Amino acid sequence: RIVVFASMLAISAGMLVIRSMTIVLLGLIDRRWAFAYVGADLGLYLIIKVLRDDFWYWPQLGGNAEIFSSIIGRVGTKVVV
């Protein structure tokens, strides 16, 4: 169990390092490439959430507030994590 935990932790950390280095290298080439990469990543994430009916965030506020809170919650979670 410890070996599986350690390997999953190492793989997750490696993926974060790869993603961070990709953004840094694209930013060094041209900032537009870095913004395009992050935008495409967020866009695909939101599209997948909508297609899987998993877009709505947990607070049920109703109307435009629910849409706004879902977008802010999903994008904020994706950017931080």
Coordinates of C-alpha atoms in Angstrom, one line a residue:
R1 CA 0.0 0.0 0.0
I2 CA 2.8 2.4 0.8
V3 CA 4.5 1.7 -2.5
V4 CA 1.3 2.5 -4.5
F5 CA 0.8 5.7 -2.5
A6 CA 4.4 6.8 -3.0
S7 CA 4.3 6.0 -6.8
M8 CA 1.0 7.9 -7.2
L9 CA 2.5 10.8 -5.3
A10 CA 5.6 10.8 -7.5
I11 CA 3.6 10.6 -10.7
S12 CA 1.3 13.5 -9.6
A13 CA 4.2 15.7 -8.6
G14 CA 5.9 14.9 -11.9
M15 CA 2.8 15.8 -13.9
L16 CA 2.6 19.2 -12.1
V17 CA 6.3 19.9 -12.8
I18 CA 5.8 19.0 -16.5
R19 CA 2.7 21.2 -16.7
S20 CA 4.5 24.1 -15.0
M21 CA 7.6 23.8 -17.1
T22 CA 5.5 23.7 -20.3
I23 CA 3.8 27.0 -19.3
V24 CA 7.2 28.6 -18.4
L25 CA 8.8 27.5 -21.7
L26 CA 5.9 28.7 -23.7
G27 CA 5.9 31.9 -21.8
L28 CA 9.6 32.4 -22.7
I29 CA 8.9 31.8 -26.4
D30 CA 5.9 34.1 -26.5
R31 CA 3.3 35.0 -23.8
R32 CA 0.5 34.4 -26.3
W33 CA 1.4 30.8 -26.6
A34 CA 1.3 30.4 -22.8
F35 CA -2.1 32.1 -22.5
A36 CA -3.4 30.0 -25.4
Y37 CA -2.2 26.8 -23.7
V38 CA -3.8 27.7 -20.4
G39 CA -7.0 28.9 -22.2
A40 CA -7.2 25.7 -24.2
D41 CA -6.7 23.6 -21.0
L42 CA -9.4 25.5 -19.1
G43 CA -11.8 25.4 -22.1
L44 CA -11.5 21.7 -22.6
Y45 CA -11.9 21.1 -18.9
L46 CA -15.2 23.1 -18.9
I47 CA -16.4 21.4 -22.1
I48 CA -15.8 18.0 -20.5
K49 CA -17.6 19.1 -17.3
V50 CA -20.6 20.2 -19.3
L51 CA -20.7 17.1 -21.5
R52 CA -20.5 14.8 -18.4
D53 CA -23.3 16.8 -16.6
D54 CA -20.8 17.6 -13.9
F55 CA -20.6 21.4 -14.4
W56 CA -22.9 22.7 -11.7
Y57 CA -21.1 23.6 -8.5
W58 CA -22.6 22.6 -5.2
P59 CA -24.3 25.9 -4.1
Q60 CA -27.8 26.1 -5.6
L61 CA -28.2 29.8 -6.0
G62 CA -30.5 29.8 -9.0
G63 CA -30.3 31.8 -12.2
N64 CA -27.2 33.7 -13.3
A65 CA -25.6 33.5 -9.9
E66 CA -25.5 29.7 -10.2
I67 CA -23.8 29.9 -13.6
F68 CA -21.4 32.5 -12.3
S69 CA -20.5 30.6 -9.1
S70 CA -20.1 27.3 -11.1
I71 CA -17.7 29.0 -13.6
I72 CA -15.7 30.7 -10.8
G73 CA -15.6 27.5 -8.7
R74 CA -14.5 25.3 -11.6
V75 CA -11.9 27.7 -13.0
G76 CA -10.6 28.5 -9.5
T77 CA -10.2 24.9 -8.6
K78 CA -8.5 24.1 -11.9
V79 CA -6.0 27.0 -11.6
V80 CA -5.1 26.2 -8.0
V81 CA -5.0 22.4 -8.4

